[in-house]
Coordinates of C-alpha atoms and ligand atoms in Angstrom, one line a residue:
X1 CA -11.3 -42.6 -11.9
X2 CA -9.3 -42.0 -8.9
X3 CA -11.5 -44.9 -6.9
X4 CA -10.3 -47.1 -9.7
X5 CA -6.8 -46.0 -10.0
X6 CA -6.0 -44.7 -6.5
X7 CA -2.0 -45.5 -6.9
X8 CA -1.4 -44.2 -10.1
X9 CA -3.5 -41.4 -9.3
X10 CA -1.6 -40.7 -5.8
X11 CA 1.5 -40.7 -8.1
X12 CA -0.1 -38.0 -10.2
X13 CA -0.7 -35.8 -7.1
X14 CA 3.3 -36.1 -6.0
X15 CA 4.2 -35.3 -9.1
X16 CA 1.8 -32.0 -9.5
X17 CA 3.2 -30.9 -6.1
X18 CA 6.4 -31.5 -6.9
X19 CA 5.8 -29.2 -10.4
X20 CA 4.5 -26.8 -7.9
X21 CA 7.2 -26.6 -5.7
X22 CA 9.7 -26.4 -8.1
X23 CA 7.5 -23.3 -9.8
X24 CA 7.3 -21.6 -6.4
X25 CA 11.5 -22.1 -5.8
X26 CA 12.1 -20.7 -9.6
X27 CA 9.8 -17.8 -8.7
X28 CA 11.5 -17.3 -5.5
X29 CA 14.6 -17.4 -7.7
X30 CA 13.7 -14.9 -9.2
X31 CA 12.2 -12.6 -6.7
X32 CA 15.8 -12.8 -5.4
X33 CA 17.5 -12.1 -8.7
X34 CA 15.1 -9.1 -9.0
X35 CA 16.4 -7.6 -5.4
X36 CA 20.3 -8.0 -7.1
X37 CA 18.9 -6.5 -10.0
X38 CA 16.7 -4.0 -8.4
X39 CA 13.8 -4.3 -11.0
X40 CA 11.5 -3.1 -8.9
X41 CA 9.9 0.2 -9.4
X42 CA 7.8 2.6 -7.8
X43 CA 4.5 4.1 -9.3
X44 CA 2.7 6.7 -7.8
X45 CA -0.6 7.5 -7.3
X46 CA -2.5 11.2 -6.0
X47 CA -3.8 11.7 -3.3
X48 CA -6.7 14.6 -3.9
X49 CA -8.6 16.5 -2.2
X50 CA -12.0 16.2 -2.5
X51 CA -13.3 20.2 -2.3
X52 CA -10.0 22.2 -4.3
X53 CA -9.1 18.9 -6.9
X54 CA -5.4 19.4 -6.2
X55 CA -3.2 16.9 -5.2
X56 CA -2.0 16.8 -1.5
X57 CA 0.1 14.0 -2.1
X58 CA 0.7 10.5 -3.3
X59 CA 0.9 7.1 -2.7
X60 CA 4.0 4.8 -3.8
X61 CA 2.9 1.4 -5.0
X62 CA 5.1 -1.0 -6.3
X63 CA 6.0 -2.5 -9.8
X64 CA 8.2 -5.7 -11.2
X65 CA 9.9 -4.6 -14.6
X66 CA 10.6 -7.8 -14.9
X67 CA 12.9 -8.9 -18.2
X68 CA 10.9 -11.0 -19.7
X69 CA 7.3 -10.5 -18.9
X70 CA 6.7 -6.7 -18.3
X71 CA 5.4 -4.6 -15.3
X72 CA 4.0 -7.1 -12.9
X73 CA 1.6 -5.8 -10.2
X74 CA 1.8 -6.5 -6.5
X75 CA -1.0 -9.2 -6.6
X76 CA 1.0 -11.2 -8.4
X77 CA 4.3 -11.0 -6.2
X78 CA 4.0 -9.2 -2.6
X79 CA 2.3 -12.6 -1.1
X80 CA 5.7 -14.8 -2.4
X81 CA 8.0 -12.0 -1.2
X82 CA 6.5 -12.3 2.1
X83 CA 5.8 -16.3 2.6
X84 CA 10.5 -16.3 1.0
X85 CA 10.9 -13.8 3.5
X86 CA 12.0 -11.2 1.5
X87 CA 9.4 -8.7 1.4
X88 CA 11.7 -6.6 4.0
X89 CA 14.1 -6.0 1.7
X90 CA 11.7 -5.6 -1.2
X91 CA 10.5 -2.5 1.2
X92 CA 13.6 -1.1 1.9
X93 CA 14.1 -0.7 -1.9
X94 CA 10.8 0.8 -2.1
X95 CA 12.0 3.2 0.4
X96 CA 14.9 4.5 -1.0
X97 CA 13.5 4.8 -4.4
X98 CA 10.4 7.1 -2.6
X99 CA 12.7 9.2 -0.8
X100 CA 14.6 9.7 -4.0
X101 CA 11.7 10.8 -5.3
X102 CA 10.5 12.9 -2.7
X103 CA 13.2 15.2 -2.9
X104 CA 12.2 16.1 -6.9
X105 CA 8.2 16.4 -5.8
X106 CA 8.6 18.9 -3.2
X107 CA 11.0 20.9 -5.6
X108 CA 8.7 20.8 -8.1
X109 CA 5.6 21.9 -5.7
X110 CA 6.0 23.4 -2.6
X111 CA 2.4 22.5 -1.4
X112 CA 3.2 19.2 -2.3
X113 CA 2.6 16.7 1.2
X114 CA 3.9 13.3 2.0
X115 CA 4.2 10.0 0.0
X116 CA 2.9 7.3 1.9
X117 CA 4.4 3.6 1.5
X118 CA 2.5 0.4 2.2
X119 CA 4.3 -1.4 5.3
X120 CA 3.8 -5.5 5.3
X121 CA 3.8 -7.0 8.3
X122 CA 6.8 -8.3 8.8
X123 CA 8.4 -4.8 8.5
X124 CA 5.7 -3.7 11.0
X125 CA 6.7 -6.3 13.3
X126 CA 10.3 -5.7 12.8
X127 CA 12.4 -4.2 15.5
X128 CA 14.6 -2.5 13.5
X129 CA 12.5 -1.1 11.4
X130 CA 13.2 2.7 13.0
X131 CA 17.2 1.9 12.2
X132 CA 16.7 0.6 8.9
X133 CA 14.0 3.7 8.2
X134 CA 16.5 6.2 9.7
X135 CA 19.7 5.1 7.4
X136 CA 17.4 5.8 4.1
X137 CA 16.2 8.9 5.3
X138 CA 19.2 10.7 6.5
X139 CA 20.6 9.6 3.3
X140 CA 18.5 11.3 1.3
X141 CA 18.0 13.9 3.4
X142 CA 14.3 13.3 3.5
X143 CA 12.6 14.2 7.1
X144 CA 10.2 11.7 8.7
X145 CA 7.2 13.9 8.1
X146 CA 8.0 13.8 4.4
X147 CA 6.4 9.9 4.9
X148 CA 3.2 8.4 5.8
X149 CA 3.2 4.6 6.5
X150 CA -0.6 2.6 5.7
X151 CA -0.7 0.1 8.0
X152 CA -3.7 -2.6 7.4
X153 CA -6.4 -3.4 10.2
X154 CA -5.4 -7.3 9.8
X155 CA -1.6 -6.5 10.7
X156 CA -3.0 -4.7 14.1
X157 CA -5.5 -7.3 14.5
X158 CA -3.6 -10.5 16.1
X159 CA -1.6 -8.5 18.6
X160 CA -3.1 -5.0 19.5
X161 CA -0.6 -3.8 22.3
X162 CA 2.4 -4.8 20.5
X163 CA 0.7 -3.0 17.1
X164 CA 0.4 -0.2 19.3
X165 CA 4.1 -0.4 20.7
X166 CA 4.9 -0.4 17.1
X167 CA 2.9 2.7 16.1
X168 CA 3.4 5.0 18.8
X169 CA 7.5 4.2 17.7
X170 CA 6.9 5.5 14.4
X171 CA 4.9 8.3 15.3
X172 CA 7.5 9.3 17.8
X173 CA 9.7 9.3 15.6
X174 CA 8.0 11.9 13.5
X175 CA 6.1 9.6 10.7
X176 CA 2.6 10.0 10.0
X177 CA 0.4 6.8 9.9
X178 CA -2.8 5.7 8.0
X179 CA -5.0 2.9 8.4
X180 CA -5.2 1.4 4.9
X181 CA -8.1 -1.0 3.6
X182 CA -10.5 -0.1 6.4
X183 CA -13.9 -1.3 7.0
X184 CA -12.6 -4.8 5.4
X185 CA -10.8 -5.8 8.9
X186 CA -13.0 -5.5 12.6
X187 CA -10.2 -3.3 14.3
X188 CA -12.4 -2.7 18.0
X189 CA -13.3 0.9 17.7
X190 CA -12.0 0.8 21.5
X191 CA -8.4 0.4 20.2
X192 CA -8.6 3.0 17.4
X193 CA -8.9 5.8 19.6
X194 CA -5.4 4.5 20.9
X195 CA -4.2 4.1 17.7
X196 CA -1.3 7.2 17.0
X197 CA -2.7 7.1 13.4
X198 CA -3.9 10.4 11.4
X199 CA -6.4 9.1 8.9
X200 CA -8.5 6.2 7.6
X201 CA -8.7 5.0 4.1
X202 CA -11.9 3.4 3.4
X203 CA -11.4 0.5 1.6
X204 CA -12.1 0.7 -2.6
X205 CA -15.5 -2.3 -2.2
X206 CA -17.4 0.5 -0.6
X207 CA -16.8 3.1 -2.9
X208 CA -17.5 0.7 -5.4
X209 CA -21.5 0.7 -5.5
X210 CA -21.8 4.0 -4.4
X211 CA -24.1 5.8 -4.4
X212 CA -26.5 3.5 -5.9
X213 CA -25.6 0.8 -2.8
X214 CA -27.6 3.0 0.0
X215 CA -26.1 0.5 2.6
X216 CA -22.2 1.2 1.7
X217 CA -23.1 4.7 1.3
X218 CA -24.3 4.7 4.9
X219 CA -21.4 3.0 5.9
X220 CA -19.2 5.4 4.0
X221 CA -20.9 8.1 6.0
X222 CA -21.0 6.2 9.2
X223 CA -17.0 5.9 8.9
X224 CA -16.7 10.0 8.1
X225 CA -18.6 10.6 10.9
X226 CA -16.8 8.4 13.9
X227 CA -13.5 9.0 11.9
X228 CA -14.2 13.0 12.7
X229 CA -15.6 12.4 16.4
X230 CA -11.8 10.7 16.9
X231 CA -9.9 13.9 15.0
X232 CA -8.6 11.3 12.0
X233 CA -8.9 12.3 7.9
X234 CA -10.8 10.3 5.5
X235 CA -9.2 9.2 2.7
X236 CA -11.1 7.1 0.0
X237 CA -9.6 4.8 -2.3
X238 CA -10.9 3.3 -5.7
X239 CA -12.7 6.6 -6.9
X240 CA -13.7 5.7 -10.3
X241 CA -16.2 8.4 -11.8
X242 CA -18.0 11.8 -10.9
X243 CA -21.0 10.2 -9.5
X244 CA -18.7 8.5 -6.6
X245 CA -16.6 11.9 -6.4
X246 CA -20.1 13.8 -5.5
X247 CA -21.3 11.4 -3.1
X248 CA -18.3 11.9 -0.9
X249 CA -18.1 15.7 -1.2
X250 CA -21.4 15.1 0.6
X251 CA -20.5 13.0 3.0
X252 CA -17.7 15.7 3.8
X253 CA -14.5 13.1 3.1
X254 CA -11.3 14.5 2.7
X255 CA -9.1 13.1 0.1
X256 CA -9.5 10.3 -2.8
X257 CA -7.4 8.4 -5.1
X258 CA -8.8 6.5 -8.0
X259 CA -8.6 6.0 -11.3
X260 CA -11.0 9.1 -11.8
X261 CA -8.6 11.3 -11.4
X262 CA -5.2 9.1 -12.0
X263 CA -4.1 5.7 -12.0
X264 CA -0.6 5.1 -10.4
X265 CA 2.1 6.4 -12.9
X266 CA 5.6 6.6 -13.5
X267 CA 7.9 9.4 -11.2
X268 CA 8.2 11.9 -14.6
X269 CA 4.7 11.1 -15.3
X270 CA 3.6 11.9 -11.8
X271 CA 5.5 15.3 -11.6
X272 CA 3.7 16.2 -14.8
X273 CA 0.4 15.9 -12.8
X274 CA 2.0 17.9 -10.2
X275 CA 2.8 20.5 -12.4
X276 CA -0.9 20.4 -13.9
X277 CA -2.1 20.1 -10.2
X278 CA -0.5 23.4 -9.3
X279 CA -1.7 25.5 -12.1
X280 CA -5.2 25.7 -10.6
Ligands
C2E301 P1 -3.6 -0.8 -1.5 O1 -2.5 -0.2 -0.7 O2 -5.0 -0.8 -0.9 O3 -3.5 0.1 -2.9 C1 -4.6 0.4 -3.6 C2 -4.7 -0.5 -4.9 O4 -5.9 -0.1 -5.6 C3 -3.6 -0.3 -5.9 O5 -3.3 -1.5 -6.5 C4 -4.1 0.7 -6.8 O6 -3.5 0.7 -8.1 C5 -5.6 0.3 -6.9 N1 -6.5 1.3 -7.3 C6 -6.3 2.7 -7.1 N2 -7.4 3.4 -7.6 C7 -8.2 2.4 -8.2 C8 -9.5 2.5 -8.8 O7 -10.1 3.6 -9.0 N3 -10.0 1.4 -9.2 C9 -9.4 0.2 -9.0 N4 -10.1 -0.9 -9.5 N5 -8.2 0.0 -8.4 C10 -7.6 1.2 -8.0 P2 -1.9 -2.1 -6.7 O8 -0.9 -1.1 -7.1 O9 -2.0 -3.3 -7.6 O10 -1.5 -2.6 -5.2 C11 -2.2 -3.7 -4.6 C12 -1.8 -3.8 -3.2 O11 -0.5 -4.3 -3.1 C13 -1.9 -2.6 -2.4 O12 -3.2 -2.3 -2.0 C14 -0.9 -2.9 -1.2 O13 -1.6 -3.7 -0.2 C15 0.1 -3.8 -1.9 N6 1.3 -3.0 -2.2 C16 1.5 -2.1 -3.2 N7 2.8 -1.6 -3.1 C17 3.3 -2.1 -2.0 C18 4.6 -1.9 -1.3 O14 5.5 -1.2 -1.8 N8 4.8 -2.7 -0.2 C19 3.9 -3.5 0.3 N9 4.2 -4.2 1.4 N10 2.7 -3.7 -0.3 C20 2.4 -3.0 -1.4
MG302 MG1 -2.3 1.4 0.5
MG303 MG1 -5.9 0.3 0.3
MG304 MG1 -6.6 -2.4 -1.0

């Protein structure tokens, strides 16, 4: 059709885009309204250790309540926030909901750890990031190693000595940092020995097959091993049934989160897991 009716369909194509662009400025629209708003939430997921079941800690993940259509998940927004440029103060939000919560967690259990928060990378990159991080905390009076920051191989990737620069900041300044998604990137082994970082999540699409994949469960046990040699704690994500949860108790991992144990829920719904958590 198109060879026939190249005009008409060339007017067809302007007039998609232009649909599309007018979409993507009514989402950004909204994005912006929901900062003004602040419908964003945070849910929170354990962190568990693999040996005792009790959860060390958690990690925040965030949530659109938007008006109209419900919770949204990240998927769906975090790429839009990023590409308007306004994923930073998405974060910062994110931030001072977490160290809101923080303070009620550790009340509630004393054992409890850190949260960790997922840093994009244009708060990685950003220079006042350690300003903007220390205004929230002191706020809240939360301390820097009430926080863990997972940092993805990809943001690390294009620039290693600046993602360094940036790392060794944080971890001066008293926060802990993770490696989030990992095995999905090709961070040089070389550099992760410099890298100020305290553990490694393996990414959820090896955990996945496990252990009927013998190849990802060699390379789950591959990444517990040279993760130990370098002093760093394995933490894997997407832990979905016993089966998985035995495997790594094998392979000697650390921690896990997955929906075995809990998906990501509310604050109140997370401190009544915390409560459970400490009854063991
Ligand atoms: P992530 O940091 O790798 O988080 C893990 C994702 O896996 C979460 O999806 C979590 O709900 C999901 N998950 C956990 N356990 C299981 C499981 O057993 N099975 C399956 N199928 N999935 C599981 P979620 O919450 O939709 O977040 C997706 C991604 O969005 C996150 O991946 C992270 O990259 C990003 N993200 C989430 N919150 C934030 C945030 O506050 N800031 C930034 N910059 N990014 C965020
Ligand atoms: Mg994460
Ligand atoms: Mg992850
Ligand atoms: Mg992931």
């Amino acid at each position: 059709r198109a060879k026939h009716n190249g005009k008409n369909n060339y007017q067809f194509y302007d007039a998609h885009m232009n649909v599309h662009t007018i979409e993507r400025l009514a989402f950004e629209a909204q994005l912006r309204r929901a900062l003004d708003n602040r419908e964003f939430l945070v849910y929170y997921q354990p962190k568990v250790c693999v040996t005792t079941g009790k959860i060390l800690g958690a990690e925040a993940l965030v949530r659109w309540n938007h008006p109209e259509n419900g919770i949204i998940l990240p998927a769906q927004f975090i790429t839009l926030a990023e590409e308007a440029g306004l994923v930073g103060r998405m974060g910062m939000q994110v931030l001072d909901m977490v160290c809101r919560d923080i303070v009620h967690f550790k009340s509630m259990n004393s054992e409890f750890g850190r949260v960790a928060i997922n840093l994009s990378g244009a708060q990685f990159n950003d220079d006042f990031l350690l300003d903007e991080l220390q205004k929230v905390i002191d706020f809240w009076q939360v301390q820097p190693r009430d926080i863990e920051f997972e940092i993805t191989e990809s943001m690390v990737m294009n620039n290693h000595e600046r993602a360094i620069q940036h790392m060794d900041g944080l971890n001066a300044a008293g926060y802990t940092l993770s490696i989030d998604d990992f095995g999905t990137g090709y961070s040089s082994l070389a550099y992760l020995k410099r890298f100020p970082v305290n553990s490694l999540k393996i990414d959820r699409s090896f955990i996945q097959d496990m252990p009927g994949d013998s190849n990802d469960t060699a390379i789950v046990l591959a990444i517990v091993a040279m993760a130990k040699t370098l002093g760093l704690k394995v933490v894997a994500e997407g832990v979905e049934n016993a089966t998985q949860l035995e495997t790594l108790v094998s392979c000697q991992c650390d921690e896990y989160q997955g929906f075995y144990f809990s998906k990501a829920v509310p604050a109140d719904a997370f401190v009544a897991l915390l409560e459970r958590s400490a009854l063991h």
